[in-house]
Short mmCIF file of C-alpha atoms in Angstrom, two decimals:
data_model
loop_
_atom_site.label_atom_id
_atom_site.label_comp_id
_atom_site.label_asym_id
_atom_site.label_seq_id
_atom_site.Cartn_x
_atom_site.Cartn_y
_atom_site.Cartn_z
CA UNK I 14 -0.36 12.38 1.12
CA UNK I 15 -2.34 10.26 3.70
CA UNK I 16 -4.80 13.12 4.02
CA UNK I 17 -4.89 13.84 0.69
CA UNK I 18 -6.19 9.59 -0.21
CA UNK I 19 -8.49 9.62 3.02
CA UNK I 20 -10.40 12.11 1.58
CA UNK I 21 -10.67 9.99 -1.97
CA UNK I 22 -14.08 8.33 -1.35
CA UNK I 23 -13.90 4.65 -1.96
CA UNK I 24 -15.74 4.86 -5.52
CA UNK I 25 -13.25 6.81 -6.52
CA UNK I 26 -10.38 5.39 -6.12
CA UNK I 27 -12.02 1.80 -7.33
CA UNK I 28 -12.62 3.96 -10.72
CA UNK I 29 -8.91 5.00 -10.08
CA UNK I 30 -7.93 1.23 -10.14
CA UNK I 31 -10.34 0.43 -13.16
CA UNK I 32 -9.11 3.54 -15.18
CA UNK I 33 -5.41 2.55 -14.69
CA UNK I 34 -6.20 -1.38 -15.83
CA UNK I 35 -7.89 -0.17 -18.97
CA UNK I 36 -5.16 2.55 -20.13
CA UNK I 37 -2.66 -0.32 -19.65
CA UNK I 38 -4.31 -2.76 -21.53
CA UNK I 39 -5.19 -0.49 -24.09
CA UNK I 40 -0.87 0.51 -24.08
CA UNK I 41 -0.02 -3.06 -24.73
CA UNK I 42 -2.42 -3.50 -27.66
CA UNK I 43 -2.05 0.05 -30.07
CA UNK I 44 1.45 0.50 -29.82
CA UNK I 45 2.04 -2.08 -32.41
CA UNK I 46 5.89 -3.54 -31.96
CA UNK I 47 6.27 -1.82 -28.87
CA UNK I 48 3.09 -3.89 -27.48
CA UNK I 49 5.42 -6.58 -26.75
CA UNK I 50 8.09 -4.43 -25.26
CA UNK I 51 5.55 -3.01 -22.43
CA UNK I 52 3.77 -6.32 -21.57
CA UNK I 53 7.52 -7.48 -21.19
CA UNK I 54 8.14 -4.74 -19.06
CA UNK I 55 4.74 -4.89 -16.85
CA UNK I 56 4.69 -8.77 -16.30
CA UNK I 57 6.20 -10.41 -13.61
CA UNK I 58 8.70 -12.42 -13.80
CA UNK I 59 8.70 -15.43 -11.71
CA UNK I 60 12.72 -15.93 -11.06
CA UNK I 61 13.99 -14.16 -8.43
CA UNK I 62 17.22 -12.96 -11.07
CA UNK I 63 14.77 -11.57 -13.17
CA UNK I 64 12.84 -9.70 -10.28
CA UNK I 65 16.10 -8.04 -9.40
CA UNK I 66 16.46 -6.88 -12.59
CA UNK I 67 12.60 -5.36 -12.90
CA UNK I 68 11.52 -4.95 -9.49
CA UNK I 69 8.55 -2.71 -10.59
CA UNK I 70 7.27 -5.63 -12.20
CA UNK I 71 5.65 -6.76 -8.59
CA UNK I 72 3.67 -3.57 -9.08
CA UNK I 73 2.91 -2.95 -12.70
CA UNK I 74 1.83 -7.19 -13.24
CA UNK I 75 -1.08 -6.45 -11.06
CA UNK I 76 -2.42 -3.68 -13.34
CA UNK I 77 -1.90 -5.63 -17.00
CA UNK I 78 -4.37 -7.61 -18.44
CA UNK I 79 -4.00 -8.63 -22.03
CA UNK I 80 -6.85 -10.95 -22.50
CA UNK I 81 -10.07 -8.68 -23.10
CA UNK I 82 -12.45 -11.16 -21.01
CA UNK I 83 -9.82 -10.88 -18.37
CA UNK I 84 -9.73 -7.65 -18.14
CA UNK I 85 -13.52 -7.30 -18.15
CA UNK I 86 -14.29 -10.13 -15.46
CA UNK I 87 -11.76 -8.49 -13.00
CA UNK I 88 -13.14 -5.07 -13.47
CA UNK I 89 -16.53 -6.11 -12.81
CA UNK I 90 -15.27 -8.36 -9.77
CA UNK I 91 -13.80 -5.60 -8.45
CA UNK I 92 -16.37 -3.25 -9.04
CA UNK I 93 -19.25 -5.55 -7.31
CA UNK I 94 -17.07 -5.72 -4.26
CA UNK I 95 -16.23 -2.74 -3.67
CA UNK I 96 -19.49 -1.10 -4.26
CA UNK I 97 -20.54 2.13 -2.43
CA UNK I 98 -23.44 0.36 -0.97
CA UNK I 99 -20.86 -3.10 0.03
CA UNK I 100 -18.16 -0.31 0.83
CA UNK I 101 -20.71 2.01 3.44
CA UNK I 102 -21.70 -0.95 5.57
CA UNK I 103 -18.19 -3.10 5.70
CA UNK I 104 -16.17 -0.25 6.23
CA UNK I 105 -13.96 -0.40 2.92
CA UNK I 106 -12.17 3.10 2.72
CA UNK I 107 -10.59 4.63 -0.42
CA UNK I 108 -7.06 3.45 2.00
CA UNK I 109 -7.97 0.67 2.53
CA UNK I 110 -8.56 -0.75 -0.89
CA UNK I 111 -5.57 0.34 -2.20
CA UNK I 112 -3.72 -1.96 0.87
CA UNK I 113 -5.89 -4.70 0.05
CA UNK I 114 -5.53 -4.64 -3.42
CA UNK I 115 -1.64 -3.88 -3.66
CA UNK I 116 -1.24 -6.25 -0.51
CA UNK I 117 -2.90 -9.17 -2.61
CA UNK I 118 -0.81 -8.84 -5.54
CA UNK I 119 2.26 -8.57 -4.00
CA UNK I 120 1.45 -11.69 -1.66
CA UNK I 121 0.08 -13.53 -5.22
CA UNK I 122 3.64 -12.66 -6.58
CA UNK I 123 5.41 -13.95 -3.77
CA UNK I 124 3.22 -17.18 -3.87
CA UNK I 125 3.55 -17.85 -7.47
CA UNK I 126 7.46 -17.23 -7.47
CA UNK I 127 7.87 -20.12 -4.59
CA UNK I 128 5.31 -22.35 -5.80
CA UNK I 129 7.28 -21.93 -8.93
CA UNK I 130 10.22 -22.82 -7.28
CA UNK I 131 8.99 -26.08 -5.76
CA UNK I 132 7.74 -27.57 -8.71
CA UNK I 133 10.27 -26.32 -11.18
CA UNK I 134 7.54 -25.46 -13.20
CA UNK I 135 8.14 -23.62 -16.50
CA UNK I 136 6.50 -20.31 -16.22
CA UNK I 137 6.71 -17.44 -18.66
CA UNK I 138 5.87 -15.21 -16.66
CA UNK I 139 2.84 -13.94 -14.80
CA UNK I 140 0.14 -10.43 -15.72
CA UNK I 141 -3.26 -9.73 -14.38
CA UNK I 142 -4.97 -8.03 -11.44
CA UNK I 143 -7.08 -11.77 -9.92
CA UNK I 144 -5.16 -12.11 -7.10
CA UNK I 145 -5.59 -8.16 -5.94
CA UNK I 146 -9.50 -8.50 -6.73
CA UNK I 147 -9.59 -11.91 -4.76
CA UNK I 148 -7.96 -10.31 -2.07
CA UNK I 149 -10.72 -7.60 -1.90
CA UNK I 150 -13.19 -10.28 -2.35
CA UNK I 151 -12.15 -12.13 0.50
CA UNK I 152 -11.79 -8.96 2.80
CA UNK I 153 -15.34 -7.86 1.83
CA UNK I 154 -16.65 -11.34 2.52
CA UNK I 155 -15.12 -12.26 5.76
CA UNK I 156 -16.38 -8.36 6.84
CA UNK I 157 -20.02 -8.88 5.71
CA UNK I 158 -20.54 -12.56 5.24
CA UNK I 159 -24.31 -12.45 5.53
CA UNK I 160 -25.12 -9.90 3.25
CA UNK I 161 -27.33 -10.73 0.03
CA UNK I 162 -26.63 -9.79 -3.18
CA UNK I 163 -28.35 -10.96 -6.67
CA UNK I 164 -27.58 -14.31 -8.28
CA UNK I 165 -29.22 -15.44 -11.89
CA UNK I 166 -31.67 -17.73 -11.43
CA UNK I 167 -31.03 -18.24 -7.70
CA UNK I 168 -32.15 -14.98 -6.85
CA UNK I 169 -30.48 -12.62 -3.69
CA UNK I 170 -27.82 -15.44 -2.07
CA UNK I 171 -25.86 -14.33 0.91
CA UNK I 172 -22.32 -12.58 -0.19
CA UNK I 173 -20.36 -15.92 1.40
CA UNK I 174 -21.91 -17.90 -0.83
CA UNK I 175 -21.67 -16.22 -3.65
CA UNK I 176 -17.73 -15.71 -3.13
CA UNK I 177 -17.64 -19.53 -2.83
CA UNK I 178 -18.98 -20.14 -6.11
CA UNK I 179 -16.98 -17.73 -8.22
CA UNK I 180 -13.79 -18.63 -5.87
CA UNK I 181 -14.75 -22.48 -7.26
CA UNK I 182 -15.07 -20.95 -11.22
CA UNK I 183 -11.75 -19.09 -10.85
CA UNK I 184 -10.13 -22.57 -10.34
CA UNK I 185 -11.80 -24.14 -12.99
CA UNK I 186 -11.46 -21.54 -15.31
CA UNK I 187 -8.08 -21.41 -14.60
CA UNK I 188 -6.93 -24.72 -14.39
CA UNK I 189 -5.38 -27.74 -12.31
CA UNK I 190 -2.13 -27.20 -14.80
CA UNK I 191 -1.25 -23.60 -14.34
CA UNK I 192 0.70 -23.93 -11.22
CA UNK I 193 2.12 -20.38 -11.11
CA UNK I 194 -1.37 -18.79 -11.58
CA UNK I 195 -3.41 -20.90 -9.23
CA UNK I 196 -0.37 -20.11 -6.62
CA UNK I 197 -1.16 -16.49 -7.27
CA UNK I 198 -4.98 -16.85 -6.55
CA UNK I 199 -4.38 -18.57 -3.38
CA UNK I 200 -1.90 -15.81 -2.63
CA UNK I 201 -4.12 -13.07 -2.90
CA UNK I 202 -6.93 -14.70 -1.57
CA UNK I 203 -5.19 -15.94 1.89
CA UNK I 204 -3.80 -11.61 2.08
CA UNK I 205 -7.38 -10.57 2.01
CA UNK I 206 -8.54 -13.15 5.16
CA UNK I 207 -5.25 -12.19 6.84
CA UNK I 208 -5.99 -8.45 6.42
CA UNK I 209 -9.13 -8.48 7.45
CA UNK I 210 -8.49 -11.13 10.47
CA UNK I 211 -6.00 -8.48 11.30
CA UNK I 212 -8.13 -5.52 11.90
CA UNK I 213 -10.72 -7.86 13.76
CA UNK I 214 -7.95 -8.53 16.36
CA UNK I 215 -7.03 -5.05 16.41
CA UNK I 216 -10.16 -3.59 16.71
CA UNK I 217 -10.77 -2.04 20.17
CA UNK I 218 -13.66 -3.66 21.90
CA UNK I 219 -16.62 -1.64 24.06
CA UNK I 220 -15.91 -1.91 27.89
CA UNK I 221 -19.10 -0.39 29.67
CA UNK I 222 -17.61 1.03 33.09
CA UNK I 223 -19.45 0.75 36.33
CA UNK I 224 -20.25 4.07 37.65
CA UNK I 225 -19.10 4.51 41.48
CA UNK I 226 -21.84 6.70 42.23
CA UNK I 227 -25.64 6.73 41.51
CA UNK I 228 -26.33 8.29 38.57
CA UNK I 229 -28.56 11.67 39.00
CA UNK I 230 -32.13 11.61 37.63
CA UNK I 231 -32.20 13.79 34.35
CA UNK I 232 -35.02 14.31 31.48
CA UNK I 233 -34.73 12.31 28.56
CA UNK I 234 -36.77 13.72 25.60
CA UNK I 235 -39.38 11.41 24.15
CA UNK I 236 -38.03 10.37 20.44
CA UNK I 237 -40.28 11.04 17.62
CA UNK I 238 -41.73 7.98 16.32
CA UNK I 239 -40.13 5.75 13.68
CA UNK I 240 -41.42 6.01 10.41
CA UNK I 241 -39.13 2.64 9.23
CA UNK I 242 -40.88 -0.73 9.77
CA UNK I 243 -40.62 -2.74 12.72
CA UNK I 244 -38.14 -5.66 10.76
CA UNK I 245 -35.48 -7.72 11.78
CA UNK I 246 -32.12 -6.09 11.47
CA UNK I 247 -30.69 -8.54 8.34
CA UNK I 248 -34.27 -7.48 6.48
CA UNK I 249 -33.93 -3.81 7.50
CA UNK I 250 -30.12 -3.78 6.10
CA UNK I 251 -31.39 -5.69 2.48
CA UNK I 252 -33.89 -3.30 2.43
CA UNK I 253 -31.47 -0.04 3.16
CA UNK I 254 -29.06 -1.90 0.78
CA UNK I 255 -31.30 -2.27 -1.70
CA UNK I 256 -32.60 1.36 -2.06
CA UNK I 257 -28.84 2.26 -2.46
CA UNK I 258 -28.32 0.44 -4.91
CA UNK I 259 -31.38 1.73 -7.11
CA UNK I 260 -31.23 5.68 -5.78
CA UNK I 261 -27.42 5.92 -4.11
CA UNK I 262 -26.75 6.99 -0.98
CA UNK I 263 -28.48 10.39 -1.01
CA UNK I 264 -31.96 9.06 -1.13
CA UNK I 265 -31.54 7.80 2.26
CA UNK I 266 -33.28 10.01 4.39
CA UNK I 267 -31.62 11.20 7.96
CA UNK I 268 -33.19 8.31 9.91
CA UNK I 269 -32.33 6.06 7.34
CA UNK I 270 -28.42 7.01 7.51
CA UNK I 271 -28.84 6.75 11.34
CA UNK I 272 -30.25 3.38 11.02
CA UNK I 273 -27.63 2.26 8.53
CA UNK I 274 -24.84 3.46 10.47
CA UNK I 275 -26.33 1.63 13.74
CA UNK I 276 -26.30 -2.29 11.76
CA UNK I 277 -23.13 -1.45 10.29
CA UNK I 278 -21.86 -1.23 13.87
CA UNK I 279 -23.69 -4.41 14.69
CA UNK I 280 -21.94 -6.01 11.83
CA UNK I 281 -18.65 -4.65 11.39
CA UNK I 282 -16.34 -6.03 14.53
#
């Protein structure tokens, strides 16, 4: 099975995620009286009595939407940030979404059933796949946090910022009185820094060893000459981004790949 999703590429198995969102909200809106039924069924809810009772819920709450603009704004969060062009550089696998995006929703569950709890606060319960997508937004951020991407009438803004701004819209969108749904945000945004502080710790770093013995003279072939521009590195990688985005990832020619794969190791920890 683990062989069988690493070889899923990562736009795949974000249309995977999308696909499964949009059958489910399309589920709880034909099926007339039984519409009810199944959104019962998918949401989550937030007493722990109730949770032993439907313990899919955790998993099925994170793929309902039942608010079209919901469903839409997720989708295209999700999309954005997990983008071949994002996903090549920062090192988001087809795996490794899924963890991010299950992890998030299960630690937005978990946050919005004790935040619940504290505040006795009234909640019916709880549907909708923002804190998975924040928790991919966060991971993607924290693993590329200086790379551009467009903004309407502020033109390309670095990815950090950008996340800032639509992390500050979420909350006003959502509101200072939904307790249960501004728990699950924070939820799913705080398992997408932890996961991705997680693999920075764990990744191994480069020790250069000191050889014992003089190294014997040998011939190194002269490298053809560079046909790329003589940039900086965070111009080259807009540049490399950028003709993704318009052409995908085959139009890069073989240096260009090489050269991509060199500032992603620059970048990526």
């Amino acid at each position: 099975m683990r062989q069988l999703i690493a070889r899923i590429s990562t736009p795949a198995a974000t249309a995977l995620i999308i696909a499964i969102n949009a059958v489910v909200f399309v589920a709880v809106h034909i099926f007339g009286s039984w519409s009810e039924m199944l959104l019962g069924l998918f949401s989550l809810p937030l007493s722990i009595s109730d949770i032993a009772v439907r313990p899919w819920a955790l998993l099925t709450y994170m793929f309902t939407q039942y608010a079209p603009f919901h469903l839409l704004a997720n989708m295209l969060l999700l999309y954005f940030y997990a983008s071949p062009a994002v996903s090549a550089v920062g090192q988001l696998s087809s795996r490794r979404l899924w963890v991010v995006y299950l992890l998030g929703g299960i630690a937005g569950a978990l946050a919005a059933l004790l935040a619940c709890r504290i505040t006795a606060y009234p909640s019916d319960g709880l549907v909708g796949a923002s804190a998975s997508v924040l928790a991919v937004m966060a991971y993607t951020t924290l693993r590329l946090p200086h790379i551009k991407a467009p903004l309407v009438f502020f033109g390309m803004v670095e990815l950090r910022v950008l996340t800032l701004i639509l992390v500050l819209l979420v909350i006003i969108a959502t509101g200072p009185s939904a307790v249960d749904t501004q728990a699950a945000h924070a939820g799913g945004f705080l398992a997408g820094v932890a996961f991705a502080l997680l693999l920075k710790q764990r990744t191994p770093r480069r020790v250069t060893a000191t050889p014992t013995k003089s190294p014997q003279p040998i011939a190194i072939p002269t490298p053809a000459p560079s046909t790329l521009p003589d940039i900086p590195d965070n111009e080259m990688l807009d540049m490399l981004l950028d003709k993704i985005r318009r052409s995908g990832y085959n139009s890069l020619t073989e240096e260009e790949r090489a050269r991509l794969q060199q500032l992603s190791q620059r970048i990526a920890p």
